[in-house]
Coordinates of C-alpha atoms in Angstrom, one line a residue:
M1 CA 11.1 52.7 12.2
T2 CA 9.6 50.2 9.8
L3 CA 11.6 47.8 7.8
W4 CA 11.3 49.9 4.6
D5 CA 12.6 53.0 6.4
D6 CA 15.8 51.2 7.1
R7 CA 18.4 52.5 4.6
E8 CA 20.9 49.7 5.4
F9 CA 18.4 47.0 4.8
G10 CA 17.3 48.8 1.6
K11 CA 20.8 48.5 0.2
F12 CA 20.9 44.8 0.9
W13 CA 17.4 44.4 -0.5
L14 CA 18.4 46.2 -3.7
A15 CA 21.6 44.3 -4.1
R16 CA 19.7 41.0 -4.0
L17 CA 17.0 42.3 -6.3
I18 CA 19.5 43.3 -9.0
S19 CA 21.5 40.1 -8.7
T20 CA 18.4 37.9 -8.8
A21 CA 17.3 39.7 -12.0
G22 CA 20.5 38.7 -13.8
S23 CA 20.3 35.2 -12.4
A24 CA 16.8 34.8 -13.6
V25 CA 18.0 35.5 -17.1
S26 CA 20.8 33.1 -17.0
G27 CA 18.6 30.5 -15.3
V28 CA 16.7 30.3 -18.6
A29 CA 19.7 30.8 -20.8
L30 CA 21.9 28.1 -19.4
P31 CA 19.6 25.1 -19.9
V32 CA 18.5 26.4 -23.3
L33 CA 22.2 26.7 -24.3
M34 CA 23.0 23.3 -23.0
Y35 CA 20.0 21.6 -24.7
S36 CA 20.8 23.5 -27.9
L37 CA 24.4 22.2 -27.8
T38 CA 23.6 18.6 -26.8
G39 CA 19.9 17.7 -27.3
S40 CA 20.2 15.7 -24.2
A41 CA 17.9 15.7 -21.1
A42 CA 20.6 14.0 -19.1
Y43 CA 23.1 16.8 -19.8
T44 CA 20.5 19.4 -19.0
G45 CA 19.7 17.6 -15.8
A46 CA 23.4 17.4 -15.0
L47 CA 23.6 21.3 -15.4
A48 CA 20.9 21.7 -12.7
A49 CA 22.6 19.1 -10.5
L50 CA 26.0 20.8 -10.8
T51 CA 24.5 24.1 -9.5
A52 CA 23.7 22.3 -6.2
V53 CA 26.6 19.8 -5.8
P54 CA 29.0 22.5 -4.2
Y55 CA 26.8 22.6 -1.1
L56 CA 27.7 19.0 -0.5
S57 CA 31.4 19.6 -1.4
F58 CA 32.0 22.8 0.6
G59 CA 29.1 23.2 3.0
L60 CA 30.8 22.1 6.2
V61 CA 34.1 24.0 5.6
A62 CA 32.4 27.1 4.2
G63 CA 29.9 27.5 7.0
A64 CA 32.7 27.2 9.7
L65 CA 35.1 29.6 7.9
V66 CA 32.5 32.2 7.1
D67 CA 31.3 32.2 10.8
R68 CA 34.9 33.3 11.7
A69 CA 35.1 35.9 8.9
H70 CA 33.5 39.3 8.1
R71 CA 30.3 38.5 6.3
R72 CA 30.3 41.7 4.2
T73 CA 33.8 41.0 2.8
V74 CA 32.8 37.4 1.9
M75 CA 29.7 38.6 0.0
V76 CA 31.5 41.3 -2.0
V77 CA 34.3 39.0 -3.0
T78 CA 32.0 36.1 -4.1
D79 CA 29.8 38.4 -6.1
L80 CA 32.8 39.6 -8.0
V81 CA 34.1 36.1 -8.7
S82 CA 30.6 35.1 -10.0
A83 CA 30.6 38.2 -12.3
G84 CA 33.9 37.0 -13.9
L85 CA 32.8 33.4 -14.4
L86 CA 29.5 34.4 -16.1
A87 CA 31.1 36.9 -18.3
S88 CA 33.2 34.1 -19.8
V89 CA 30.1 32.6 -21.5
P90 CA 29.3 35.4 -24.0
V91 CA 33.1 35.8 -24.6
A92 CA 33.5 32.1 -25.5
S93 CA 30.3 32.2 -27.6
A94 CA 31.6 35.2 -29.5
L95 CA 34.8 33.3 -30.2
D96 CA 32.8 30.3 -31.3
A97 CA 34.5 28.3 -28.5
L98 CA 31.5 27.6 -26.2
T99 CA 31.2 23.9 -25.3
P100 CA 29.0 21.8 -22.9
S101 CA 32.0 21.4 -20.6
H102 CA 32.4 25.2 -20.4
L103 CA 28.7 25.6 -19.4
L104 CA 29.1 22.8 -16.8
L105 CA 32.2 24.5 -15.4
V106 CA 30.6 27.9 -15.2
A107 CA 27.5 26.6 -13.5
A108 CA 29.6 24.6 -11.0
G109 CA 31.9 27.6 -10.4
V110 CA 29.1 30.2 -9.8
A111 CA 27.3 27.6 -7.5
S112 CA 30.6 27.0 -5.6
V113 CA 31.2 30.7 -4.7
G114 CA 27.5 31.0 -4.1
V115 CA 27.8 28.6 -1.2
W116 CA 30.1 31.0 0.6
F117 CA 27.8 33.9 -0.2
D118 CA 24.8 32.0 1.3
A119 CA 26.8 31.2 4.4
A120 CA 27.4 34.9 5.0
T121 CA 23.8 35.9 4.1
F122 CA 22.2 33.4 6.5
G123 CA 23.8 35.3 9.4
A124 CA 23.9 38.7 7.9
V125 CA 20.0 39.1 7.6
P126 CA 19.2 38.5 11.3
A127 CA 22.1 40.7 12.3
L128 CA 20.9 43.4 9.9
V129 CA 17.2 43.5 10.9
G130 CA 16.9 41.7 14.2
T131 CA 14.8 38.6 15.1
E132 CA 11.6 40.7 15.4
N133 CA 11.7 41.7 11.7
L134 CA 13.2 38.4 10.4
V135 CA 10.1 36.9 8.9
R136 CA 9.2 40.1 7.2
A137 CA 12.7 40.7 5.9
N138 CA 12.9 37.2 4.5
S139 CA 9.5 37.7 3.0
A140 CA 10.6 41.1 1.4
I141 CA 13.8 39.6 0.0
W142 CA 12.2 36.5 -1.4
S143 CA 9.0 38.2 -2.7
T144 CA 10.9 40.9 -4.5
A145 CA 13.3 38.4 -6.0
T146 CA 10.5 36.1 -7.2
A147 CA 8.6 39.1 -8.6
V148 CA 11.6 39.7 -10.8
H149 CA 11.6 36.1 -11.8
V150 CA 8.0 36.5 -13.1
A151 CA 9.1 39.1 -15.7
A152 CA 12.8 38.2 -16.2
P153 CA 12.3 34.9 -18.1
S154 CA 9.9 36.4 -20.5
V155 CA 12.3 39.3 -21.0
A156 CA 15.0 36.7 -21.6
G157 CA 12.9 35.1 -24.3
V158 CA 12.9 38.5 -26.1
L159 CA 16.7 39.0 -25.5
F160 CA 17.3 35.5 -27.0
V161 CA 15.9 36.8 -30.3
V162 CA 18.1 39.9 -30.2
H163 CA 21.3 38.8 -28.6
G164 CA 21.0 35.0 -28.3
P165 CA 21.0 33.0 -25.0
A166 CA 24.8 33.4 -24.5
G167 CA 24.8 37.2 -25.1
T168 CA 22.0 37.7 -22.5
M169 CA 24.3 36.1 -19.8
A170 CA 26.4 39.3 -19.8
L171 CA 23.4 40.8 -17.9
D172 CA 23.9 38.4 -15.1
A173 CA 27.6 39.2 -14.9
L174 CA 26.8 42.9 -14.6
S175 CA 24.2 42.2 -11.9
F176 CA 26.7 40.5 -9.7
A177 CA 29.2 43.4 -10.0
V178 CA 26.5 46.0 -9.1
S179 CA 25.4 43.7 -6.1
A180 CA 29.0 43.7 -4.8
A181 CA 29.1 47.6 -5.0
L182 CA 25.9 47.9 -3.0
I183 CA 26.8 45.5 -0.3
R184 CA 30.2 47.2 0.1
T185 CA 28.3 50.4 1.1
I186 CA 26.3 48.9 4.0
L187 CA 27.4 50.6 7.1
R188 CA 25.8 48.5 9.8
P189 CA 27.9 45.5 11.2
L190 CA 26.7 42.2 9.7
N191 CA 28.4 40.2 12.6
L192 CA 26.7 40.4 16.0
T193 CA 29.5 38.5 17.9
P194 CA 33.2 38.4 17.3
P195 CA 34.5 35.6 15.1
P196 CA 35.4 32.5 17.1
R197 CA 39.1 31.7 17.8
T198 CA 38.8 27.9 18.1
S199 CA 40.1 25.3 15.6
L200 CA 38.3 24.7 12.3
K201 CA 37.6 21.2 13.3
A202 CA 36.1 22.3 16.6
D203 CA 33.9 24.9 14.8
I204 CA 32.5 22.2 12.4
R205 CA 31.8 19.8 15.2
E206 CA 30.0 22.5 17.2
G207 CA 27.7 23.2 14.3
L208 CA 26.9 19.6 13.6
D209 CA 26.3 18.9 17.4
F210 CA 23.8 21.8 17.6
L211 CA 22.0 20.5 14.5
W212 CA 21.8 16.9 15.9
R213 CA 20.7 18.0 19.3
E214 CA 18.0 20.5 18.2
P215 CA 14.9 18.4 17.3
T216 CA 13.0 21.1 15.4
V217 CA 16.0 22.0 13.2
R218 CA 16.6 18.2 12.6
L219 CA 12.9 17.6 11.6
F220 CA 12.8 20.5 9.2
L221 CA 16.0 19.3 7.6
A222 CA 14.4 15.9 6.9
L223 CA 11.2 17.5 5.5
G224 CA 13.2 19.9 3.3
L225 CA 15.2 16.9 1.9
G226 CA 12.1 15.3 0.5
Q227 CA 11.0 18.7 -1.0
A228 CA 14.5 19.1 -2.5
V229 CA 14.5 15.9 -4.4
A230 CA 11.2 16.6 -6.2
G231 CA 12.2 20.3 -6.7
G232 CA 15.5 19.2 -8.3
A233 CA 13.6 17.0 -10.8
V234 CA 11.2 19.8 -11.7
S235 CA 13.8 22.5 -12.1
G236 CA 16.1 20.1 -14.1
L237 CA 13.3 19.0 -16.4
L238 CA 11.3 22.2 -16.9
V239 CA 12.9 23.0 -20.3
V240 CA 12.7 19.4 -21.4
Y241 CA 9.1 19.2 -20.3
A242 CA 8.2 22.0 -22.6
F243 CA 10.2 20.6 -25.5
R244 CA 9.1 17.0 -25.3
V245 CA 5.6 17.0 -23.7
F246 CA 4.2 20.1 -25.5
E247 CA 6.7 20.3 -28.4
V248 CA 7.6 23.9 -27.8
P249 CA 10.4 25.2 -30.2
Q250 CA 13.6 26.2 -28.6
N251 CA 13.2 29.9 -29.4
D252 CA 9.5 30.0 -28.4
V253 CA 8.5 32.6 -25.8
R254 CA 6.4 29.9 -24.0
I255 CA 9.6 28.7 -22.4
G256 CA 9.9 32.0 -20.6
V257 CA 6.2 31.9 -19.7
L258 CA 6.8 28.6 -17.9
F259 CA 9.6 29.9 -15.9
S260 CA 7.5 33.1 -15.2
A261 CA 4.6 31.0 -13.9
L262 CA 7.0 29.2 -11.5
A263 CA 8.3 32.5 -10.2
A264 CA 4.7 33.9 -10.0
G265 CA 3.7 31.1 -7.7
S266 CA 6.8 31.7 -5.6
F267 CA 6.0 35.4 -5.4
V268 CA 2.5 34.7 -4.1
A269 CA 4.0 32.4 -1.4
T270 CA 6.4 34.9 -0.1
V271 CA 3.8 37.7 0.0
L272 CA 1.6 35.4 2.1
M273 CA 4.3 34.1 4.4
P274 CA 4.0 36.8 7.1
A275 CA 0.3 36.2 7.4
I276 CA 0.8 32.4 7.4
S277 CA 3.5 32.6 10.1
D278 CA 1.1 34.7 12.3
T279 CA -1.7 32.2 12.0
C280 CA -0.1 28.8 11.5
E281 CA 2.5 26.9 13.5
P282 CA 5.7 26.3 11.4
R283 CA 5.5 22.5 11.5
R284 CA 2.0 22.4 10.2
T285 CA 2.8 25.1 7.6
T286 CA 5.6 23.0 6.1
T287 CA 3.5 19.8 6.2
I288 CA 0.5 21.4 4.5
G289 CA 2.9 22.8 1.9
L290 CA 4.4 19.3 1.3
T291 CA 1.0 17.7 0.9
A292 CA -0.2 20.3 -1.5
G293 CA 3.0 19.8 -3.4
V294 CA 2.2 16.1 -4.0
G295 CA -1.2 17.1 -5.5
V296 CA 0.5 19.7 -7.7
M297 CA 3.0 17.1 -9.0
G298 CA 0.0 15.0 -10.0
L299 CA -1.4 18.0 -11.9
L300 CA 1.9 18.6 -13.7
V301 CA 2.2 15.0 -14.7
G302 CA -1.3 14.7 -16.0
A303 CA -1.5 18.1 -17.8
Q304 CA -2.7 17.7 -21.4
L305 CA -3.3 21.4 -22.2
W306 CA -0.6 24.1 -22.1
W307 CA -2.6 26.4 -19.8
L308 CA -2.9 23.6 -17.2
A309 CA 0.8 23.0 -17.4
V310 CA 1.4 26.7 -16.8
L311 CA -1.1 26.7 -13.8
S312 CA 0.5 23.6 -12.4
T313 CA 3.9 25.1 -12.6
A314 CA 2.8 28.2 -10.8
L315 CA 1.2 26.1 -8.0
W316 CA 4.5 24.2 -7.7
G317 CA 6.2 27.5 -7.2
L318 CA 3.7 28.4 -4.5
T319 CA 3.8 25.2 -2.4
S320 CA 7.6 24.6 -2.7
T321 CA 8.5 28.2 -1.7
I322 CA 6.3 28.0 1.3
V323 CA 8.2 24.9 2.4
I324 CA 11.6 26.4 1.6
V325 CA 11.1 29.9 3.2
N326 CA 9.5 28.5 6.3
G327 CA 12.3 26.1 6.8
I328 CA 15.0 28.7 6.4
T329 CA 13.3 31.1 8.8
V330 CA 12.8 28.5 11.5
R331 CA 16.6 27.6 11.3
Q332 CA 17.6 31.3 11.5
L333 CA 15.3 32.0 14.5
I334 CA 16.5 29.0 16.5
T335 CA 20.2 29.1 15.7
P336 CA 22.6 31.4 17.7
D337 CA 24.4 34.2 15.7
H338 CA 27.8 32.6 15.9
L339 CA 26.5 29.3 14.5
Q340 CA 24.3 30.7 11.6
G341 CA 26.7 29.9 8.8
R342 CA 27.4 26.4 9.9
V343 CA 24.0 25.3 10.8
N344 CA 22.3 26.9 7.8
L345 CA 24.9 25.7 5.4
V346 CA 24.4 22.1 6.6
G347 CA 20.7 22.6 5.9
R348 CA 21.5 23.8 2.4
M349 CA 24.1 21.1 2.0
M350 CA 21.5 18.3 2.6
T351 CA 18.7 19.9 0.5
F352 CA 20.6 21.6 -2.3
G353 CA 23.8 19.5 -2.2
V354 CA 22.2 16.1 -1.9
G355 CA 18.4 16.3 -2.5
Q356 CA 18.3 18.7 -5.4
P357 CA 21.2 17.2 -7.6
A358 CA 19.9 13.7 -6.8
G359 CA 16.4 14.7 -8.1
A360 CA 17.9 16.6 -11.1
L361 CA 20.1 13.7 -12.2
A362 CA 17.5 11.1 -11.6
G363 CA 14.9 13.0 -13.5
G364 CA 17.2 13.5 -16.5
V365 CA 18.2 9.9 -16.7
L366 CA 14.6 8.6 -16.2
A367 CA 13.3 11.1 -18.8
D368 CA 15.7 9.8 -21.4
A369 CA 15.1 6.1 -20.5
L370 CA 11.3 6.3 -20.0
S371 CA 9.5 9.6 -20.3
V372 CA 9.3 13.0 -18.8
R373 CA 6.0 12.3 -17.1
T374 CA 7.2 9.0 -15.6
A375 CA 10.4 10.7 -14.3
L376 CA 8.2 13.3 -12.5
V377 CA 6.1 10.6 -10.9
I378 CA 9.1 8.6 -9.6
T379 CA 11.0 11.7 -8.3
A380 CA 7.8 12.8 -6.4
L381 CA 7.9 9.8 -4.1
P382 CA 10.3 11.5 -1.6
L383 CA 7.8 14.4 -1.4
V384 CA 5.1 11.8 -0.4
F385 CA 7.3 10.4 2.3
A386 CA 8.2 13.9 3.7
A387 CA 4.5 14.8 3.8
G388 CA 3.8 11.6 5.7
L389 CA 6.6 12.2 8.2
G390 CA 5.3 15.8 8.7
W391 CA 1.7 14.7 9.5
S392 CA 3.0 12.0 11.8
R393 CA 4.8 14.6 13.9
V394 CA 1.9 17.0 13.8
N395 CA -0.5 14.3 15.0
A396 CA 1.9 13.1 17.6
E397 CA 2.1 16.7 18.9
R398 CA -1.7 17.0 18.9
G399 CA -1.9 13.7 20.8
G400 CA 0.5 14.8 23.4
E401 CA -1.4 18.1 23.9
L402 CA -4.7 16.1 24.3
G403 CA -3.1 13.7 26.7
H404 CA -1.8 16.6 28.8
G405 CA -5.2 18.2 28.8
L406 CA -6.8 15.0 30.1
K407 CA -4.4 14.9 33.0

């Protein structure tokens, strides 16, 4: 039976597809709403940062608790909570009570419950499809989701004209509710081993010990951190980049085009990932992706024409997604089932809880103090360091193999 003949995986895949479609709309609507209300790049960067901070706040506890819970239940409950939070935005807007603080609270709240959803998902996917289909399952989930991101932002631009940015966020609320219903119908167990009965403190320590002892997981965590800082800056400044560098009006469809370009690059990356994983060792794959990302950041900074900015954004989606998906898959393959939530949440905590908000906040502050282009140059430095670290390990491994061959 192929992956696409698996009805239970199909339910999970469809749930993620629908939820991602709604999130792609709100991913454009939230920064547009924030910038419209405040006119501040720092506020807009803070919005992107707040979507990542919960990984730092809840990562350790969420990973340990979810590893001792039923993953299906966790995913259904968190989807429903997210639906309620997102629905509050169009309601507040209709009552003329929408404020920047409300947007920040919604972004932080959805991201907070998303930490628990992610902790369950990291273990649910290997349990659902098995390790032999893990690369293809991750590729299918990510490629379909990013394909939706290609179209959804442009659709969001049209919806902005009809319903306004706040009204379109109702779609995201609905998508989370549908996702919860689909996940509830999955029949296959999403836990391979019984939840542990040790203390919470011991569970947390066990996950941290594994991460510290496992050199490959530790290396990919360091490389992912450099990627996350640069990625946080790009995501936090994308709307501001369009407004300030190319003077795109707030209701211009070109904002959606820029987000679609980012998603298109990500889609190509996820489609290519199975072939890449079959032909290239994971450490080299990530290192090449980081190095290419440095060059793409240079293109993004130097772009003087709109089409080149769109192309650079698409290439950033390509290189960054290769690094992200490859790192997640490596962690899932190496980590035992009963540690999936803890180990993977620590990875997300460091990249999306530390690296991404740091990059988003730094990018916003630097853009207001200096310029958007200068902000992107400075926040690209951790990416340069990560690429250097990756090549040092690849070359060290090659040297070790040559030395062994000489013996």
